[in-house]
C-alpha cells in the first residue's frame, strides 16, 4: 500500500478491531457488547470506561506525531468550554496541576494589587478532602485557613466562612465539591461577594453536577443565565458546578467523570485576564500567547519593552510569571474529546448507580449513614429527596457512594472496608480524611506553625476520617456488579446484627 492516507485508515481499522477484541470489559455497562463481569473477580471502585473510538483517536493522533498540545488540544478546550458554558478551558496534565495553575493565576502582578494573592495572604479551604486542593495554596506562599466539613454531605461547613475571614488577609476561597456533591454555593458566593474574594471551585470530582437557585438570589450574586442545556423554568437559575466561581478545575485521571489517562483542565468562567495569566503559568510563565509552533500572534514580537529587558527583546522569551510547563499531550486530548461526547451518558449512569446502591442499602439505615446532597434534608424511596427552605437545590453527578458507619453499629468502618476487600469490592476513604492529621501537614505545622490557620474544632473532618468510606458509582458498573456489592454489604450488616443480639 503506497498511499499513506490509505495506510493510516487501514491501521485505524485494525486498531478498532483490536480494541473491540481486547477491551470488552472496559465498555460502558449500558453497551450491548460489554463483556459481563465474572463472579469471583474484582469490582473496582472506578476504572477507565471507553470503546474503540478512544483507542482509534489516540492512535490517529499519535500517528500524526505532533505530540505536544496542538489541534486536538485546542478543539477539546473549545468543546469543554462550550459544554460548561465558560469563557475558556485550558488543558493541563492533571487535576493537581489545574489547582496549582488556578491559584497561581490569582497571584499574578497583572491583577489589581488589592485582589492578588501575595505571600502571607490567606485562602479559606476545608479540612477533609484531597491534598492537592490545599497544597497549591501553600506552594504559592499563601496560608490555608481550614474550616470543618460536614460528614453527611462531605462538604465544607460553609456557615464557618465568616469566622475564618480576616480583614486585609483573606483573598480567596478554594474548596472541592466533595465526591460529586456541590458545596453550598449560595452561602459561599454571598460571602465572596461581601468581601470581594475570589472563588476557586475544585470541580475535579464533580463534572456534571448542577446547582440551582431562585432567580432573584442568583441575580443578586451576578448570575442570570443557565448553563447550556440546563433549564429549571423562568423562576430559577441552574448552572453546572465549576461555573459559579471565578475559576474552576477538572481532573481527567481515570476514576473521574471522563479520562485522558492523566489530565485536567482550568476553567475560566468570566474574566479574560484570568485566562491570560493562567495560560502563562501553565506555559513556562511566558508573556507571549502564541500556540506552540506559531510565532508573532501579537503582531509585535519584537515590539515590546517589559521588565528591565531591552526594547524589542523577543516576546516569545519574555516571562511575566515564574511559571511551569503543565501541558498534556495532544493524543491525550484526542482521547478526551471522545470521552466528552460520552459525558451526558456517563453522568446519567453515575446517578442511576448511586440510586441503586441507596435503595439496596436502605434496609440498613440503622447501621449505615448515607450522604445527602447539599440542601437535601431527607431521602425517600418513593419521592426521592426533600429540600431545605433556602430554595437552593443540587443535582449530583456522583463520584462515589459515601457510607458512614453509625456510632452504635456492631462493626467499624475499617472492619467494613476489610470485608469489602475480602470480597474484592473496591472501596476508598474520602481521600486524605482530616488533612490536618496527614504527616505532610503535621510536619508543616511543626516546622512553621504560622503556615496554616485552623478555625475551631475539626470534628466533622475527624468523623469523615474515622467512620466513612465510599464505593464506586462509575459507568462501567453492571447490574450484576452492583448486585454483588449490595449482597456483600447487606449480608455483612445482617450477620453482624445477629452476632450482636
Ligand atoms: C477533589 C480533587 N482535587 C484534585 C485532585 C487531583 O487530580 P489529579 O489526580 O488529576 O491530579 C483529585 C484527585 O482525585 C481530587 O479528588
Short mmCIF file of C-alpha atoms and ligand atoms in Angstrom, two decimals:
data_model
loop_
_atom_site.label_atom_id
_atom_site.label_comp_id
_atom_site.label_asym_id
_atom_site.label_seq_id
_atom_site.Cartn_x
_atom_site.Cartn_y
_atom_site.Cartn_z
CA UNK A 1 0.00 0.00 0.00
CA UNK A 2 1.73 3.20 -1.13
CA UNK A 3 -0.89 5.84 -0.25
CA UNK A 4 -0.03 6.95 3.29
CA UNK A 5 -3.63 8.05 4.00
CA UNK A 6 -4.95 4.65 2.95
CA UNK A 7 -2.29 3.06 5.13
CA UNK A 8 -3.38 5.16 8.10
CA UNK A 9 -7.01 4.19 7.53
CA UNK A 10 -6.03 0.54 7.50
CA UNK A 11 -4.07 0.93 10.74
CA UNK A 12 -7.07 2.63 12.32
CA UNK A 13 -9.44 -0.09 11.08
CA UNK A 14 -7.18 -2.74 12.65
CA UNK A 15 -6.87 -0.63 15.81
CA UNK A 16 -10.64 -0.61 16.21
CA UNK A 17 -10.78 -4.34 15.59
CA UNK A 18 -8.05 -4.97 18.17
CA UNK A 19 -9.74 -2.76 20.74
CA UNK A 20 -13.09 -4.48 20.28
CA UNK A 21 -11.43 -7.82 20.87
CA UNK A 22 -9.40 -6.95 23.94
CA UNK A 23 -11.13 -4.05 25.69
CA UNK A 24 -14.57 -5.60 26.17
CA UNK A 25 -14.54 -5.28 29.97
CA UNK A 26 -13.96 -1.51 29.73
CA UNK A 27 -17.05 -0.69 27.66
CA UNK A 28 -19.85 1.24 29.39
CA UNK A 29 -22.17 -1.08 31.33
CA UNK A 30 -25.01 0.01 29.04
CA UNK A 31 -23.22 -1.12 25.86
CA UNK A 32 -24.59 -4.35 24.34
CA UNK A 33 -21.05 -5.56 23.59
CA UNK A 34 -19.88 -5.05 27.18
CA UNK A 35 -18.24 -8.27 28.48
CA UNK A 36 -20.15 -9.49 31.54
CA UNK A 37 -18.48 -9.29 34.92
CA UNK A 38 -17.19 -12.71 36.05
CA UNK A 39 -18.27 -13.68 39.57
CA UNK A 40 -15.25 -14.00 41.83
CA UNK A 41 -13.28 -11.22 40.10
CA UNK A 42 -12.59 -7.73 41.42
CA UNK A 43 -15.18 -4.97 41.26
CA UNK A 44 -13.05 -1.83 41.17
CA UNK A 45 -14.33 1.39 42.72
CA UNK A 46 -13.55 3.12 39.43
CA UNK A 47 -12.00 2.40 36.05
CA UNK A 48 -11.47 3.79 32.58
CA UNK A 49 -14.65 3.37 30.56
CA UNK A 50 -14.01 3.54 26.85
CA UNK A 51 -14.58 1.91 23.47
CA UNK A 52 -12.66 1.56 20.22
CA UNK A 53 -13.35 5.24 19.39
CA UNK A 54 -10.98 6.43 22.13
CA UNK A 55 -8.27 3.98 21.08
CA UNK A 56 -8.63 5.00 17.45
CA UNK A 57 -8.42 8.69 18.40
CA UNK A 58 -5.24 8.09 20.43
CA UNK A 59 -3.58 6.09 17.65
CA UNK A 60 -4.62 8.52 14.94
CA UNK A 61 -3.19 11.47 16.84
CA UNK A 62 -0.05 9.51 17.68
CA UNK A 63 0.47 8.64 14.01
CA UNK A 64 0.22 12.34 13.16
CA UNK A 65 3.01 12.72 15.75
CA UNK A 66 2.52 16.39 16.55
CA UNK A 67 2.65 15.14 20.15
CA UNK A 68 2.64 18.39 22.11
CA UNK A 69 -0.66 20.14 22.74
CA UNK A 70 -1.95 21.08 19.28
CA UNK A 71 -5.12 20.87 17.21
CA UNK A 72 -6.77 18.16 19.34
CA UNK A 73 -5.97 20.16 22.47
CA UNK A 74 -7.35 23.37 21.01
CA UNK A 75 -10.52 21.55 19.93
CA UNK A 76 -11.01 19.93 23.32
CA UNK A 77 -10.50 23.23 25.11
CA UNK A 78 -13.25 24.75 22.96
CA UNK A 79 -15.60 21.77 23.38
CA UNK A 80 -15.19 21.61 27.15
CA UNK A 81 -15.72 25.37 27.48
CA UNK A 82 -18.85 25.08 25.29
CA UNK A 83 -20.20 22.15 27.33
CA UNK A 84 -19.79 24.09 30.56
CA UNK A 85 -20.67 27.49 29.12
CA UNK A 86 -17.49 29.14 30.41
CA UNK A 87 -15.26 31.63 28.69
CA UNK A 88 -12.23 29.32 28.33
CA UNK A 89 -10.96 25.93 29.38
CA UNK A 90 -7.23 25.30 29.43
CA UNK A 91 -5.98 21.73 29.36
CA UNK A 92 -3.29 20.71 31.82
CA UNK A 93 -1.66 17.40 32.70
CA UNK A 94 -3.62 16.68 35.91
CA UNK A 95 -6.23 17.97 38.32
CA UNK A 96 -3.42 18.77 40.76
CA UNK A 97 -1.74 20.88 38.08
CA UNK A 98 -5.08 22.56 37.40
CA UNK A 99 -5.32 23.56 41.06
CA UNK A 100 -1.73 24.82 41.00
CA UNK A 101 -2.36 26.89 37.87
CA UNK A 102 -5.67 28.24 39.22
CA UNK A 103 -4.27 29.53 42.48
CA UNK A 104 -1.00 30.69 40.85
CA UNK A 105 -3.06 32.77 38.41
CA UNK A 106 -4.53 34.66 41.36
CA UNK A 107 -1.03 35.73 42.45
CA UNK A 108 -0.30 37.49 39.15
CA UNK A 109 1.05 41.01 39.19
CA UNK A 110 -1.28 41.68 36.27
CA UNK A 111 -4.27 41.57 38.66
CA UNK A 112 -5.34 44.56 40.78
CA UNK A 113 -3.00 44.88 43.74
CA UNK A 114 -5.81 44.75 46.31
CA UNK A 115 -7.06 41.43 44.97
CA UNK A 116 -3.98 39.45 44.03
CA UNK A 117 -2.77 36.82 46.48
CA UNK A 118 0.58 37.76 47.97
CA UNK A 119 2.83 35.72 50.27
CA UNK A 120 1.22 35.50 53.71
CA UNK A 121 -2.30 36.20 52.41
CA UNK A 122 -4.98 33.71 53.37
CA UNK A 123 -7.12 31.32 51.36
CA UNK A 124 -10.03 29.60 53.09
CA UNK A 125 -10.34 25.88 52.43
CA UNK A 126 -11.78 22.77 54.02
CA UNK A 127 -10.10 20.20 56.26
CA UNK A 128 -11.49 17.00 54.68
CA UNK A 129 -10.65 16.07 51.14
CA UNK A 130 -7.88 15.64 48.62
CA UNK A 131 -4.42 17.00 49.44
CA UNK A 132 -3.80 18.82 46.17
CA UNK A 133 -6.78 21.08 46.72
CA UNK A 134 -4.76 22.54 49.58
CA UNK A 135 -1.07 22.00 48.70
CA UNK A 136 -1.02 24.67 45.93
CA UNK A 137 -2.18 27.29 48.46
CA UNK A 138 0.98 26.61 50.47
CA UNK A 139 3.07 26.28 47.30
CA UNK A 140 2.24 29.87 46.26
CA UNK A 141 3.22 31.15 49.71
CA UNK A 142 -0.31 31.73 50.99
CA UNK A 143 -1.79 30.44 54.24
CA UNK A 144 -4.57 27.85 54.03
CA UNK A 145 -7.27 28.57 56.61
CA UNK A 146 -9.18 25.41 57.43
CA UNK A 147 -12.86 25.18 58.20
CA UNK A 148 -14.58 21.93 59.12
CA UNK A 149 -16.51 19.52 56.88
CA UNK A 150 -19.95 18.02 57.35
CA UNK A 151 -19.91 14.19 57.47
CA UNK A 152 -23.30 13.89 55.73
CA UNK A 153 -22.58 15.98 52.64
CA UNK A 154 -18.78 15.55 52.82
CA UNK A 155 -18.55 19.28 52.09
CA UNK A 156 -17.30 22.36 53.93
CA UNK A 157 -19.42 23.70 56.77
CA UNK A 158 -19.91 26.97 54.90
CA UNK A 159 -21.51 28.57 57.97
CA UNK A 160 -17.94 28.82 59.32
CA UNK A 161 -16.68 31.02 56.48
CA UNK A 162 -17.37 34.25 58.39
CA UNK A 163 -15.35 33.03 61.38
CA UNK A 164 -12.43 32.26 59.04
CA UNK A 165 -12.35 35.72 57.46
CA UNK A 166 -9.51 38.09 58.38
CA UNK A 167 -9.70 41.61 57.03
CA UNK A 168 -6.81 42.54 54.77
CA UNK A 169 -5.57 38.94 54.69
CA UNK A 170 -8.31 36.74 53.20
CA UNK A 171 -8.16 36.82 49.40
CA UNK A 172 -9.93 33.67 48.20
CA UNK A 173 -11.94 30.58 48.98
CA UNK A 174 -10.74 27.36 47.35
CA UNK A 175 -12.71 24.18 48.02
CA UNK A 176 -13.79 20.97 46.29
CA UNK A 177 -17.31 19.74 45.59
CA UNK A 178 -16.80 16.52 47.55
CA UNK A 179 -17.40 13.23 45.72
CA UNK A 180 -19.72 14.90 43.24
CA UNK A 181 -21.82 16.75 45.81
CA UNK A 182 -21.79 20.55 45.32
CA UNK A 183 -20.88 22.63 48.36
CA UNK A 184 -23.24 25.39 49.46
CA UNK A 185 -22.61 27.83 46.63
CA UNK A 186 -25.26 30.32 47.74
CA UNK A 187 -23.63 30.89 51.12
CA UNK A 188 -20.09 30.76 49.70
CA UNK A 189 -20.80 33.19 46.88
CA UNK A 190 -22.61 35.63 49.18
CA UNK A 191 -19.55 35.55 51.43
CA UNK A 192 -17.18 36.08 48.49
CA UNK A 193 -19.24 38.98 47.14
CA UNK A 194 -19.43 40.62 50.59
CA UNK A 195 -15.63 40.72 50.95
CA UNK A 196 -14.62 40.84 47.26
CA UNK A 197 -12.89 37.44 47.33
CA UNK A 198 -12.02 35.04 44.52
CA UNK A 199 -13.79 31.69 44.47
CA UNK A 200 -11.85 28.71 43.10
CA UNK A 201 -14.08 25.65 42.66
CA UNK A 202 -12.15 22.38 42.66
CA UNK A 203 -14.58 20.61 40.36
CA UNK A 204 -12.27 17.61 39.85
CA UNK A 205 -14.80 15.15 41.28
CA UNK A 206 -17.93 16.94 40.16
CA UNK A 207 -18.13 17.34 36.38
CA UNK A 208 -21.84 17.22 35.57
CA UNK A 209 -23.15 18.38 38.97
CA UNK A 210 -25.77 21.12 38.89
CA UNK A 211 -26.62 23.77 41.43
CA UNK A 212 -29.72 25.91 41.16
CA UNK A 213 -31.10 28.93 42.97
CA UNK A 214 -34.22 31.06 42.90
CA UNK A 215 -33.65 33.68 40.18
CA UNK A 216 -33.64 36.76 42.48
CA UNK A 217 -30.91 35.20 44.63
CA UNK A 218 -28.88 34.17 41.58
CA UNK A 219 -29.21 37.64 40.07
CA UNK A 220 -28.15 39.28 43.32
CA UNK A 221 -24.96 37.18 43.05
CA UNK A 222 -24.42 38.18 39.42
CA UNK A 223 -25.92 35.18 37.56
CA UNK A 224 -28.86 35.46 35.21
CA UNK A 225 -28.03 32.74 32.65
CA UNK A 226 -28.47 28.98 32.87
CA UNK A 227 -25.61 26.76 31.75
CA UNK A 228 -26.08 25.42 28.20
CA UNK A 229 -28.70 22.67 28.08
CA UNK A 230 -29.95 23.23 31.64
CA UNK A 231 -33.33 24.72 32.49
CA UNK A 232 -35.50 24.65 35.61
CA UNK A 233 -38.04 27.22 34.44
CA UNK A 234 -38.09 31.03 34.45
CA UNK A 235 -38.01 31.40 38.25
CA UNK A 236 -34.68 29.66 38.73
CA UNK A 237 -31.09 29.78 37.51
CA UNK A 238 -29.37 26.42 37.13
CA UNK A 239 -25.70 26.02 36.30
CA UNK A 240 -23.03 23.34 36.32
CA UNK A 241 -20.68 23.39 39.27
CA UNK A 242 -17.40 24.82 38.09
CA UNK A 243 -19.23 27.77 36.55
CA UNK A 244 -20.23 29.72 39.67
CA UNK A 245 -16.78 30.71 40.90
CA UNK A 246 -14.12 32.75 39.10
CA UNK A 247 -12.01 29.80 38.12
CA UNK A 248 -12.52 26.05 38.44
CA UNK A 249 -10.60 22.85 37.88
CA UNK A 250 -11.15 19.36 36.47
CA UNK A 251 -9.24 16.09 36.73
CA UNK A 252 -9.25 13.58 33.90
CA UNK A 253 -7.38 10.84 35.79
CA UNK A 254 -9.15 7.51 35.16
CA UNK A 255 -11.56 7.36 38.15
CA UNK A 256 -13.00 10.76 37.21
CA UNK A 257 -16.08 11.55 35.14
CA UNK A 258 -14.09 11.41 31.94
CA UNK A 259 -10.50 10.45 31.33
CA UNK A 260 -7.50 11.18 29.17
CA UNK A 261 -5.23 8.94 31.28
CA UNK A 262 -3.55 11.81 33.05
CA UNK A 263 -5.02 15.24 32.53
CA UNK A 264 -7.10 18.08 33.79
CA UNK A 265 -8.44 21.50 32.95
CA UNK A 266 -8.65 25.01 34.32
CA UNK A 267 -11.96 26.68 33.52
CA UNK A 268 -12.02 30.45 33.30
CA UNK A 269 -15.61 31.34 34.00
CA UNK A 270 -15.70 35.03 33.01
CA UNK A 271 -12.57 37.15 33.27
CA UNK A 272 -10.39 37.23 30.14
CA UNK A 273 -7.43 38.47 32.24
CA UNK A 274 -7.51 35.24 34.25
CA UNK A 275 -7.22 33.25 31.02
CA UNK A 276 -4.11 35.12 30.01
CA UNK A 277 -2.40 34.69 33.37
CA UNK A 278 -3.49 31.04 33.88
CA UNK A 279 -2.17 30.19 30.42
CA UNK A 280 1.07 31.96 31.22
CA UNK A 281 1.55 29.94 34.42
CA UNK A 282 0.77 26.72 32.51
CA UNK A 283 3.19 27.62 29.69
CA UNK A 284 6.52 28.38 31.43
CA UNK A 285 5.36 31.79 32.75
CA UNK A 286 5.76 33.41 29.37
CA UNK A 287 4.13 36.69 28.41
CA UNK A 288 3.61 35.54 24.80
CA UNK A 289 0.40 33.66 24.00
CA UNK A 290 1.32 32.07 20.64
CA UNK A 291 0.25 28.42 20.36
CA UNK A 292 3.15 26.01 20.04
CA UNK A 293 4.77 26.17 16.60
CA UNK A 294 3.29 29.63 15.83
CA UNK A 295 5.11 32.96 16.02
CA UNK A 296 4.00 36.56 16.25
CA UNK A 297 0.29 36.18 17.15
CA UNK A 298 0.52 39.61 18.80
CA UNK A 299 1.97 41.14 15.60
CA UNK A 300 4.68 42.85 17.59
CA UNK A 301 7.01 40.03 18.57
CA UNK A 302 9.97 42.43 18.59
CA UNK A 303 7.96 45.49 19.62
CA UNK A 304 7.70 45.08 23.40
CA UNK A 305 9.64 46.51 26.29
CA UNK A 306 8.80 44.65 29.51
CA UNK A 307 10.54 44.43 32.88
CA UNK A 308 14.12 45.54 32.61
CA UNK A 309 14.65 43.84 29.23
CA UNK A 310 15.91 45.88 26.29
CA UNK A 311 13.31 47.24 23.89
CA UNK A 312 12.43 44.69 21.19
CA UNK A 313 13.51 41.64 23.18
CA UNK A 314 11.78 38.55 21.69
CA UNK A 315 8.27 38.33 23.22
CA UNK A 316 8.50 34.54 22.92
CA UNK A 317 11.20 34.57 25.60
CA UNK A 318 9.71 37.19 27.86
CA UNK A 319 8.46 35.85 31.22
CA UNK A 320 5.91 37.75 33.25
CA UNK A 321 5.47 34.93 35.80
CA UNK A 322 7.59 32.26 37.46
CA UNK A 323 5.63 29.56 35.71
CA UNK A 324 5.60 25.85 34.98
CA UNK A 325 5.11 23.64 31.97
CA UNK A 326 1.96 21.66 32.76
CA UNK A 327 0.58 20.87 29.32
CA UNK A 328 -0.72 17.41 28.39
CA UNK A 329 0.00 15.70 25.07
CA UNK A 330 -2.21 16.07 22.01
CA UNK A 331 -3.08 12.31 21.85
CA UNK A 332 -4.47 12.65 25.40
CA UNK A 333 -6.71 15.47 24.21
CA UNK A 334 -7.82 13.29 21.29
CA UNK A 335 -9.00 10.68 23.82
CA UNK A 336 -10.61 13.36 25.97
CA UNK A 337 -12.66 14.69 23.07
CA UNK A 338 -14.29 11.29 22.53
CA UNK A 339 -14.90 10.94 26.26
CA UNK A 340 -16.52 14.37 26.35
CA UNK A 341 -19.12 13.15 23.86
CA UNK A 342 -19.98 10.33 26.26
CA UNK A 343 -20.27 12.66 29.26
CA UNK A 344 -24.09 13.02 29.36
CA UNK A 345 -24.45 9.23 29.31
CA UNK A 346 -21.74 8.84 31.98
CA UNK A 347 -23.42 11.39 34.26
CA UNK A 348 -26.74 9.57 33.91
CA UNK A 349 -25.14 6.22 34.77
CA UNK A 350 -23.44 7.66 37.88
CA UNK A 351 -26.78 8.97 39.13
CA UNK A 352 -28.53 5.67 38.44
CA UNK A 353 -25.80 3.65 40.17
CA UNK A 354 -25.96 5.88 43.24
CA UNK A 355 -29.73 5.42 43.34
CA UNK A 356 -29.44 1.62 43.02
CA UNK A 357 -26.99 1.48 45.94
CA UNK A 358 -29.11 3.86 48.04
CA UNK A 359 -32.25 1.78 47.54
CA UNK A 360 -30.46 -1.53 48.11
CA UNK A 361 -28.86 -0.38 51.35
CA UNK A 362 -31.87 1.49 52.75
CA UNK A 363 -32.73 -1.59 54.81
CA UNK A 364 -29.61 -0.92 56.92
CA UNK A 365 -30.14 2.76 57.59
CA UNK A 366 -29.93 1.91 61.30
CA UNK A 367 -26.25 0.92 60.95
CA UNK A 368 -25.15 2.95 57.96
CA UNK A 369 -25.45 6.67 57.35
CA UNK A 370 -25.79 7.81 53.75
CA UNK A 371 -24.82 11.03 52.02
CA UNK A 372 -27.36 13.70 51.34
CA UNK A 373 -26.88 16.17 48.52
CA UNK A 374 -26.27 19.69 49.84
CA UNK A 375 -29.66 21.33 50.64
CA UNK A 376 -31.44 17.94 50.85
CA UNK A 377 -32.93 17.12 54.25
CA UNK A 378 -34.01 13.52 53.68
CA UNK A 379 -34.35 10.77 51.09
CA UNK A 380 -37.38 8.60 50.50
CA UNK A 381 -37.57 5.65 48.05
CA UNK A 382 -40.85 6.88 46.63
CA UNK A 383 -40.31 10.65 46.42
CA UNK A 384 -36.54 10.98 46.36
CA UNK A 385 -35.06 13.93 48.22
CA UNK A 386 -36.82 16.59 50.27
CA UNK A 387 -35.20 20.00 50.39
CA UNK A 388 -34.44 22.74 52.91
CA UNK A 389 -36.12 26.15 52.93
CA UNK A 390 -33.32 28.03 51.10
CA UNK A 391 -34.85 27.33 47.69
CA UNK A 392 -31.42 26.13 46.50
CA UNK A 393 -31.11 22.66 45.00
CA UNK A 394 -28.34 20.33 43.92
CA UNK A 395 -28.27 17.56 41.34
CA UNK A 396 -25.26 15.35 41.99
CA UNK A 397 -23.08 13.67 39.39
CA UNK A 398 -21.74 11.26 41.99
CA UNK A 399 -18.04 10.44 42.06
CA UNK A 400 -18.73 7.81 44.70
CA UNK A 401 -21.30 6.40 47.12
CA UNK A 402 -20.28 7.52 50.60
CA UNK A 403 -21.25 5.39 53.59
CA UNK A 404 -20.76 6.34 57.22
CA UNK A 405 -20.81 3.63 59.88
CA UNK A 406 -23.07 4.88 62.70
CA UNK A 407 -21.58 5.17 66.19
CA UNK A 408 -23.70 2.36 67.69
CA UNK A 409 -23.11 -0.14 64.85
CA UNK A 410 -21.59 -3.51 65.86
CA UNK A 411 -18.68 -3.01 63.44
CA UNK A 412 -16.29 -0.25 62.49
CA UNK A 413 -15.70 1.43 59.16
CA UNK A 414 -12.35 -0.34 58.93
CA UNK A 415 -13.99 -3.73 59.56
CA UNK A 416 -16.49 -2.97 56.77
CA UNK A 417 -13.64 -1.94 54.44
CA UNK A 418 -11.85 -5.21 55.24
CA UNK A 419 -14.99 -7.21 54.50
CA UNK A 420 -15.31 -5.42 51.15
CA UNK A 421 -11.65 -6.14 50.43
CA UNK A 422 -12.11 -9.84 51.25
CA UNK A 423 -14.90 -9.86 48.68
CA UNK A 424 -12.83 -7.96 46.08
CA UNK A 425 -15.09 -4.92 46.18
CA UNK A 426 -13.24 -1.68 45.58
CA UNK A 427 -13.64 0.90 48.32
CA UNK A 428 -11.85 4.06 49.29
CA UNK A 429 -11.67 6.50 52.18
CA UNK A 430 -12.67 10.08 51.49
CA UNK A 431 -9.15 10.70 50.27
CA UNK A 432 -6.94 12.22 52.98
CA UNK A 433 -9.67 12.31 55.67
CA UNK A 434 -8.84 15.19 58.02
CA UNK A 435 -5.90 16.58 56.04
CA UNK A 436 -4.55 18.35 59.11
CA UNK A 437 -3.70 14.93 60.53
CA UNK A 438 -1.70 13.85 57.47
CA UNK A 439 2.06 13.60 58.05
CA UNK A 440 2.78 16.34 55.49
CA UNK A 441 0.58 18.90 57.24
CA UNK A 442 1.62 17.80 60.72
CA UNK A 443 5.24 18.39 59.66
CA UNK A 444 4.44 21.76 58.10
CA UNK A 445 2.67 22.92 61.26
CA UNK A 446 5.55 21.70 63.40
CA UNK A 447 8.16 23.45 61.24
CA UNK A 448 6.13 26.62 60.57
CA UNK A 449 3.13 27.00 62.90
CA UNK A 450 2.18 30.24 61.11
CA UNK A 451 1.92 28.45 57.72
CA UNK A 452 -1.60 27.20 58.48
CA UNK A 453 -4.60 28.56 60.38
CA UNK A 454 -7.38 26.38 61.77
CA UNK A 455 -10.81 27.74 62.66
CA UNK A 456 -12.44 25.85 65.52
CA UNK A 457 -12.67 22.11 66.06
CA UNK A 458 -12.48 19.71 63.13
CA UNK A 459 -14.97 17.12 64.49
CA UNK A 460 -16.69 16.69 61.14
CA UNK A 461 -13.44 16.09 59.27
CA UNK A 462 -12.42 13.64 62.01
CA UNK A 463 -15.74 11.81 61.68
CA UNK A 464 -15.20 11.55 57.92
CA UNK A 465 -11.70 10.22 58.57
CA UNK A 466 -12.82 7.70 61.21
CA UNK A 467 -16.22 6.49 60.07
CA UNK A 468 -16.71 6.76 56.31
CA UNK A 469 -15.70 5.05 53.11
CA UNK A 470 -17.02 5.21 49.61
CA UNK A 471 -17.94 2.75 46.88
CA UNK A 472 -17.85 3.27 43.15
CA UNK A 473 -20.61 4.72 41.01
CA UNK A 474 -18.68 4.74 37.71
CA UNK A 475 -20.46 4.00 34.42
CA UNK A 476 -18.70 0.64 33.98
CA UNK A 477 -20.62 -0.94 36.89
CA UNK A 478 -23.09 -3.53 35.56
CA UNK A 479 -26.22 -4.58 37.41
CA UNK A 480 -24.56 -7.85 38.47
CA UNK A 481 -21.61 -5.90 39.92
CA UNK A 482 -23.96 -3.58 41.79
CA UNK A 483 -25.97 -6.63 42.93
CA UNK A 484 -22.82 -8.25 44.33
CA UNK A 485 -21.83 -5.04 46.15
CA UNK A 486 -25.26 -4.87 47.75
CA UNK A 487 -25.26 -8.57 48.64
CA UNK A 488 -21.95 -8.36 50.43
CA UNK A 489 -22.86 -5.27 52.46
CA UNK A 490 -26.39 -6.37 53.33
CA UNK A 491 -25.21 -9.88 54.35
CA UNK A 492 -22.42 -8.38 56.45
CA UNK A 493 -24.78 -6.00 58.24
CA UNK A 494 -27.25 -8.86 58.81
CA UNK A 495 -24.62 -11.19 60.21
CA UNK A 496 -23.08 -8.53 62.45
CA UNK A 497 -26.51 -7.53 63.77
CA UNK A 498 -27.31 -11.21 64.58
CA UNK A 499 -23.97 -11.66 66.33
CA UNK A 500 -24.64 -8.56 68.39
CA UNK A 501 -28.07 -9.80 69.63
C1 LIG B 1 -11.02 16.91 44.72
C2 LIG B 1 -9.77 16.57 43.96
N1 LIG B 1 -8.97 17.55 43.55
C3 LIG B 1 -7.84 17.31 42.84
C4 LIG B 1 -7.49 16.02 42.52
C5 LIG B 1 -6.22 15.78 41.76
O1 LIG B 1 -6.43 15.29 40.47
P1 LIG B 1 -5.25 14.51 39.69
O2 LIG B 1 -5.21 13.13 40.27
O3 LIG B 1 -5.67 14.52 38.28
O4 LIG B 1 -4.01 15.25 39.95
C6 LIG B 1 -8.29 14.96 42.93
C7 LIG B 1 -7.90 13.58 42.57
O5 LIG B 1 -8.66 12.65 42.62
C8 LIG B 1 -9.46 15.24 43.67
O6 LIG B 1 -10.26 14.26 44.10
#
